[in-house]
Amino acid sequence: DAGVTQSPTHLIKTRGQQVTLRCSPKSGHDTVSWYQQALGQGPQFIFQYYEEEERQRGNFPDRFSGHQFPNYSSELNVNALLLGDSALYLCASSWGGAMNTEAFFGQGTRLTVV
Amino acid sequence: QQQVKQSPQSLIVQKGGIPIINCAYENTAFDYFPWYQQFPGKGPALLIAIRPDVSEKKEGRFTISFNKSAKQFSLHIMDSQPGDSATYFCAARLGSSNTGKLIFGQGTTLQVKP
């Protein structure tokens, strides 16, 4: 059973560019949440997608956007990259049908903005 | 107040010791408290979790103690091993939301010396 998979694993972008990160949820899961983890910090919630819609958003600017596809996979897009966007971006999947389901994380995408 | 405060920031113990990591919260709407273990370059992995109606939960060498009145919970690692060396995050989930959004602590870096 494949767990949560993210691609790419590492990425280097230049300030001002745009980036797209991808996530495939664990088999049987239909909900994808994205988190940003700065170096030495805990993950911070960006937003969550369920039934192809953004269900909740954390304290992140509109430069951060996302999408969920009918197969439940998801993309995170960041426009106009800033140096401060350098972080590990984590995708977590769960089953949205009930509140009390565990969230499983992927290995993350390490984004470096230069 | 949607914060989870975690301490200590780092911890060094000898093999066989019992490291204890503490977390505190303010929001009584939190309804689920997981602990995650993260190795360098990897995503967080769910270790153990507890709900506020339970005062203690054990899974293998890992124990969560929960004090609802004090709004505190802690992770104990029995008979710690060098392989337990990792960063540990406590988290809390808002029961009032329908997304399962997790609020993470700042993390504790544990080193277990042989």
PDB file of N, CA and C in Angstrom, chain A residues 31 33 35 37 40-45 48 55-59 88 90 94 96 99-108 110, chain B residues 2 9 31-32 36 38 41-46 49 51 87 89 93-107:
ATOM      1  N   THR A  31      -8.791  13.307   1.201  1.00  0.00           N
ATOM      2  CA  THR A  31      -8.558  14.677   1.683  1.00  0.00           C
ATOM      3  C   THR A  31      -7.065  14.948   1.734  1.00  0.00           C
ATOM      4  N   SER A  33      -4.162  17.866   2.839  1.00  0.00           N
ATOM      5  CA  SER A  33      -3.792  19.112   3.514  1.00  0.00           C
ATOM      6  C   SER A  33      -2.346  19.431   3.192  1.00  0.00           C
ATOM      7  N   TYR A  35       1.101  21.674   4.345  1.00  0.00           N
ATOM      8  CA  TYR A  35       1.756  22.364   5.446  1.00  0.00           C
ATOM      9  C   TYR A  35       3.114  22.880   4.971  1.00  0.00           C
ATOM     10  N   GLN A  37       6.869  23.810   6.475  1.00  0.00           N
ATOM     11  CA  GLN A  37       7.732  23.634   7.637  1.00  0.00           C
ATOM     12  C   GLN A  37       9.044  24.368   7.409  1.00  0.00           C
ATOM     13  N   GLY A  40      13.753  24.183  11.507  1.00  0.00           N
ATOM     14  CA  GLY A  40      13.726  24.289  12.955  1.00  0.00           C
ATOM     15  C   GLY A  40      12.369  24.619  13.548  1.00  0.00           C
ATOM     16  N   GLN A  41      11.323  24.577  12.728  1.00  0.00           N
ATOM     17  CA  GLN A  41       9.981  24.917  13.200  1.00  0.00           C
ATOM     18  C   GLN A  41       9.019  23.749  12.995  1.00  0.00           C
ATOM     19  N   GLY A  42       7.862  23.841  13.629  1.00  0.00           N
ATOM     20  CA  GLY A  42       6.820  22.870  13.384  1.00  0.00           C
ATOM     21  C   GLY A  42       6.068  23.201  12.105  1.00  0.00           C
ATOM     22  N   PRO A  43       5.416  22.226  11.507  1.00  0.00           N
ATOM     23  CA  PRO A  43       4.633  22.499  10.294  1.00  0.00           C
ATOM     24  C   PRO A  43       3.516  23.503  10.557  1.00  0.00           C
ATOM     25  N   GLN A  44       3.266  24.363   9.548  1.00  0.00           N
ATOM     26  CA  GLN A  44       2.184  25.351   9.610  1.00  0.00           C
ATOM     27  C   GLN A  44       1.166  25.018   8.526  1.00  0.00           C
ATOM     28  N   PHE A  45      -0.103  24.969   8.896  1.00  0.00           N
ATOM     29  CA  PHE A  45      -1.188  24.616   7.982  1.00  0.00           C
ATOM     30  C   PHE A  45      -1.366  25.687   6.915  1.00  0.00           C
ATOM     31  N   GLN A  48      -6.506  23.013   3.021  1.00  0.00           N
ATOM     32  CA  GLN A  48      -6.953  21.641   2.848  1.00  0.00           C
ATOM     33  C   GLN A  48      -7.922  21.562   1.674  1.00  0.00           C
ATOM     34  N   ARG A  55     -11.236  23.695   1.579  1.00  0.00           N
ATOM     35  CA  ARG A  55     -12.183  23.622   2.695  1.00  0.00           C
ATOM     36  C   ARG A  55     -11.813  24.568   3.830  1.00  0.00           C
ATOM     37  N   GLN A  56     -10.517  24.779   4.017  1.00  0.00           N
ATOM     38  CA  GLN A  56     -10.072  25.701   5.059  1.00  0.00           C
ATOM     39  C   GLN A  56      -8.701  26.213   4.666  1.00  0.00           C
ATOM     40  N   ARG A  57      -8.394  27.431   5.093  1.00  0.00           N
ATOM     41  CA  ARG A  57      -7.127  28.050   4.744  1.00  0.00           C
ATOM     42  C   ARG A  57      -6.449  28.591   5.996  1.00  0.00           C
ATOM     43  N   GLY A  58      -5.151  28.412   6.079  1.00  0.00           N
ATOM     44  CA  GLY A  58      -4.385  28.989   7.171  1.00  0.00           C
ATOM     45  C   GLY A  58      -3.978  30.415   6.837  1.00  0.00           C
ATOM     46  N   ASN A  59      -3.074  30.956   7.613  1.00  0.00           N
ATOM     47  CA  ASN A  59      -2.664  32.351   7.472  1.00  0.00           C
ATOM     48  C   ASN A  59      -1.565  32.492   6.417  1.00  0.00           C
ATOM     49  N   LEU A  88      10.346  23.230   3.816  1.00  0.00           N
ATOM     50  CA  LEU A  88       9.895  21.883   3.458  1.00  0.00           C
ATOM     51  C   LEU A  88       8.370  21.940   3.351  1.00  0.00           C
ATOM     52  N   LEU A  90       4.960  19.993   3.083  1.00  0.00           N
ATOM     53  CA  LEU A  90       4.451  18.679   3.425  1.00  0.00           C
ATOM     54  C   LEU A  90       3.003  18.530   2.998  1.00  0.00           C
ATOM     55  N   SER A  94      -5.835  12.253   4.528  1.00  0.00           N
ATOM     56  CA  SER A  94      -6.745  11.655   5.507  1.00  0.00           C
ATOM     57  C   SER A  94      -8.049  11.361   4.802  1.00  0.00           C
ATOM     58  N   GLY A  96     -11.835  12.322   4.601  1.00  0.00           N
ATOM     59  CA  GLY A  96     -12.672  13.437   5.003  1.00  0.00           C
ATOM     60  C   GLY A  96     -14.057  13.057   5.467  1.00  0.00           C
ATOM     61  N   MET A  99     -14.444  12.991  11.204  1.00  0.00           N
ATOM     62  CA  MET A  99     -13.483  13.892  11.842  1.00  0.00           C
ATOM     63  C   MET A  99     -12.311  13.153  12.445  1.00  0.00           C
ATOM     64  N   ASN A 100     -12.585  11.943  12.949  1.00  0.00           N
ATOM     65  CA  ASN A 100     -11.544  11.313  13.768  1.00  0.00           C
ATOM     66  C   ASN A 100     -10.678  10.361  12.966  1.00  0.00           C
ATOM     67  N   THR A 101     -10.094  10.860  11.893  1.00  0.00           N
ATOM     68  CA  THR A 101      -9.154  10.030  11.138  1.00  0.00           C
ATOM     69  C   THR A 101      -7.760  10.633  11.242  1.00  0.00           C
ATOM     70  N   GLU A 102      -6.792   9.756  11.200  1.00  0.00           N
ATOM     71  CA  GLU A 102      -5.405  10.184  11.327  1.00  0.00           C
ATOM     72  C   GLU A 102      -4.913  10.797  10.025  1.00  0.00           C
ATOM     73  N   ALA A 103      -3.971  11.718  10.167  1.00  0.00           N
ATOM     74  CA  ALA A 103      -3.338  12.335   9.006  1.00  0.00           C
ATOM     75  C   ALA A 103      -1.970  11.709   8.799  1.00  0.00           C
ATOM     76  N   PHE A 104      -1.701  11.292   7.584  1.00  0.00           N
ATOM     77  CA  PHE A 104      -0.420  10.692   7.234  1.00  0.00           C
ATOM     78  C   PHE A 104       0.327  11.647   6.302  1.00  0.00           C
ATOM     79  N   PHE A 105       1.601  11.864   6.620  1.00  0.00           N
ATOM     80  CA  PHE A 105       2.398  12.822   5.872  1.00  0.00           C
ATOM     81  C   PHE A 105       3.285  12.143   4.831  1.00  0.00           C
ATOM     82  N   GLY A 106       3.530  12.873   3.744  1.00  0.00           N
ATOM     83  CA  GLY A 106       4.532  12.468   2.777  1.00  0.00           C
ATOM     84  C   GLY A 106       5.907  12.885   3.258  1.00  0.00           C
ATOM     85  N   GLN A 107       6.926  12.616   2.420  1.00  0.00           N
ATOM     86  CA  GLN A 107       8.295  12.930   2.817  1.00  0.00           C
ATOM     87  C   GLN A 107       8.629  14.396   2.589  1.00  0.00           C
ATOM     88  N   GLY A 108       7.758  15.087   1.878  1.00  0.00           N
ATOM     89  CA  GLY A 108       7.947  16.518   1.697  1.00  0.00           C
ATOM     90  C   GLY A 108       8.714  16.877   0.440  1.00  0.00           C
ATOM     91  N   ARG A 110      11.478  19.774  -0.554  1.00  0.00           N
ATOM     92  CA  ARG A 110      12.355  20.833  -0.038  1.00  0.00           C
ATOM     93  C   ARG A 110      12.488  21.900  -1.111  1.00  0.00           C
TER      94      ARG A 110
ATOM     95  N   GLN B   2      -4.787  29.749  19.379  1.00  0.00           N
ATOM     96  CA  GLN B   2      -4.507  28.505  18.665  1.00  0.00           C
ATOM     97  C   GLN B   2      -3.020  28.199  18.672  1.00  0.00           C
ATOM     98  N   GLN B   9      13.337  22.481  23.936  1.00  0.00           N
ATOM     99  CA  GLN B   9      13.681  22.594  22.523  1.00  0.00           C
ATOM    100  C   GLN B   9      14.607  21.447  22.109  1.00  0.00           C
ATOM    101  N   ASP B  31      -9.514  18.655  20.335  1.00  0.00           N
ATOM    102  CA  ASP B  31     -10.144  17.392  20.713  1.00  0.00           C
ATOM    103  C   ASP B  31      -9.301  16.161  20.408  1.00  0.00           C
ATOM    104  N   TYR B  32      -8.097  16.360  19.946  1.00  0.00           N
ATOM    105  CA  TYR B  32      -7.265  15.217  19.542  1.00  0.00           C
ATOM    106  C   TYR B  32      -5.827  15.691  19.560  1.00  0.00           C
ATOM    107  N   TYR B  36       4.115  13.327  16.643  1.00  0.00           N
ATOM    108  CA  TYR B  36       4.778  12.905  15.424  1.00  0.00           C
ATOM    109  C   TYR B  36       6.292  12.836  15.653  1.00  0.00           C
ATOM    110  N   GLN B  38       9.932  12.836  13.534  1.00  0.00           N
ATOM    111  CA  GLN B  38      10.462  13.223  12.238  1.00  0.00           C
ATOM    112  C   GLN B  38      11.977  13.038  12.205  1.00  0.00           C
ATOM    113  N   GLY B  41      15.197  14.950   6.762  1.00  0.00           N
ATOM    114  CA  GLY B  41      14.878  14.696   5.366  1.00  0.00           C
ATOM    115  C   GLY B  41      13.612  13.892   5.141  1.00  0.00           C
ATOM    116  N   LYS B  42      12.882  13.618   6.195  1.00  0.00           N
ATOM    117  CA  LYS B  42      11.647  12.838   6.086  1.00  0.00           C
ATOM    118  C   LYS B  42      10.460  13.654   6.566  1.00  0.00           C
ATOM    119  N   GLY B  43       9.260  13.188   6.190  1.00  0.00           N
ATOM    120  CA  GLY B  43       8.060  13.816   6.712  1.00  0.00           C
ATOM    121  C   GLY B  43       7.745  13.289   8.106  1.00  0.00           C
ATOM    122  N   PRO B  44       6.905  13.994   8.849  1.00  0.00           N
ATOM    123  CA  PRO B  44       6.517  13.528  10.191  1.00  0.00           C
ATOM    124  C   PRO B  44       5.745  12.213  10.106  1.00  0.00           C
ATOM    125  N   ALA B  45       6.014  11.316  11.038  1.00  0.00           N
ATOM    126  CA  ALA B  45       5.308  10.036  11.108  1.00  0.00           C
ATOM    127  C   ALA B  45       4.525   9.986  12.411  1.00  0.00           C
ATOM    128  N   LEU B  46       3.254   9.627  12.321  1.00  0.00           N
ATOM    129  CA  LEU B  46       2.412   9.540  13.518  1.00  0.00           C
ATOM    130  C   LEU B  46       2.946   8.460  14.450  1.00  0.00           C
ATOM    131  N   ALA B  49      -1.354   8.918  19.696  1.00  0.00           N
ATOM    132  CA  ALA B  49      -2.283  10.042  19.836  1.00  0.00           C
ATOM    133  C   ALA B  49      -3.243   9.758  20.980  1.00  0.00           C
ATOM    134  N   ARG B  51      -7.013  11.319  23.123  1.00  0.00           N
ATOM    135  CA  ARG B  51      -8.156  12.233  23.175  1.00  0.00           C
ATOM    136  C   ARG B  51      -8.283  12.740  24.607  1.00  0.00           C
ATOM    137  N   THR B  87      13.428  14.354  15.779  1.00  0.00           N
ATOM    138  CA  THR B  87      12.677  15.512  16.272  1.00  0.00           C
ATOM    139  C   THR B  87      11.239  15.093  16.522  1.00  0.00           C
ATOM    140  N   PHE B  89       7.300  16.202  17.538  1.00  0.00           N
ATOM    141  CA  PHE B  89       6.340  17.293  17.524  1.00  0.00           C
ATOM    142  C   PHE B  89       5.045  16.852  18.195  1.00  0.00           C
ATOM    143  N   ARG B  93      -5.635  19.174  17.425  1.00  0.00           N
ATOM    144  CA  ARG B  93      -6.616  19.369  16.355  1.00  0.00           C
ATOM    145  C   ARG B  93      -7.833  20.092  16.910  1.00  0.00           C
ATOM    146  N   LEU B  94      -8.313  21.070  16.129  1.00  0.00           N
ATOM    147  CA  LEU B  94      -9.504  21.820  16.513  1.00  0.00           C
ATOM    148  C   LEU B  94     -10.748  21.006  16.229  1.00  0.00           C
ATOM    149  N   GLY B  95     -11.469  20.637  17.263  1.00  0.00           N
ATOM    150  CA  GLY B  95     -12.675  19.862  17.075  1.00  0.00           C
ATOM    151  C   GLY B  95     -13.791  20.648  16.437  1.00  0.00           C
ATOM    152  N   SER B  96     -13.713  21.968  16.555  1.00  0.00           N
ATOM    153  CA  SER B  96     -14.794  22.801  16.038  1.00  0.00           C
ATOM    154  C   SER B  96     -14.721  22.951  14.524  1.00  0.00           C
ATOM    155  N   SER B  97     -13.586  22.613  13.934  1.00  0.00           N
ATOM    156  CA  SER B  97     -13.488  22.721  12.479  1.00  0.00           C
ATOM    157  C   SER B  97     -13.823  21.369  11.865  1.00  0.00           C
ATOM    158  N   ASN B  98     -14.158  21.364  10.611  1.00  0.00           N
ATOM    159  CA  ASN B  98     -14.489  20.093   9.962  1.00  0.00           C
ATOM    160  C   ASN B  98     -13.348  19.599   9.099  1.00  0.00           C
ATOM    161  N   THR B  99     -12.149  20.159   9.328  1.00  0.00           N
ATOM    162  CA  THR B  99     -11.040  19.817   8.452  1.00  0.00           C
ATOM    163  C   THR B  99      -9.967  18.994   9.112  1.00  0.00           C
ATOM    164  N   GLY B 100      -9.981  18.893  10.428  1.00  0.00           N
ATOM    165  CA  GLY B 100      -8.892  18.182  11.067  1.00  0.00           C
ATOM    166  C   GLY B 100      -7.583  18.926  11.015  1.00  0.00           C
ATOM    167  N   LYS B 101      -7.634  20.251  10.867  1.00  0.00           N
ATOM    168  CA  LYS B 101      -6.417  21.060  10.854  1.00  0.00           C
ATOM    169  C   LYS B 101      -5.619  20.833  12.123  1.00  0.00           C
ATOM    170  N   LEU B 102      -4.315  20.596  11.960  1.00  0.00           N
ATOM    171  CA  LEU B 102      -3.429  20.349  13.094  1.00  0.00           C
ATOM    172  C   LEU B 102      -2.609  21.592  13.398  1.00  0.00           C
ATOM    173  N   ILE B 103      -2.502  21.907  14.690  1.00  0.00           N
ATOM    174  CA  ILE B 103      -1.617  22.970  15.178  1.00  0.00           C
ATOM    175  C   ILE B 103      -0.433  22.277  15.836  1.00  0.00           C
ATOM    176  N   PHE B 104       0.775  22.564  15.358  1.00  0.00           N
ATOM    177  CA  PHE B 104       1.963  21.876  15.838  1.00  0.00           C
ATOM    178  C   PHE B 104       2.734  22.718  16.847  1.00  0.00           C
ATOM    179  N   GLY B 105       3.400  22.029  17.770  1.00  0.00           N
ATOM    180  CA  GLY B 105       4.383  22.676  18.615  1.00  0.00           C
ATOM    181  C   GLY B 105       5.652  22.938  17.829  1.00  0.00           C
ATOM    182  N   GLN B 106       6.631  23.556  18.494  1.00  0.00           N
ATOM    183  CA  GLN B 106       7.867  23.958  17.818  1.00  0.00           C
ATOM    184  C   GLN B 106       8.835  22.806  17.593  1.00  0.00           C
ATOM    185  N   GLY B 107       8.607  21.700  18.290  1.00  0.00           N
ATOM    186  CA  GLY B 107       9.482  20.548  18.099  1.00  0.00           C
ATOM    187  C   GLY B 107      10.537  20.408  19.187  1.00  0.00           C
TER     188      GLY B 107
END
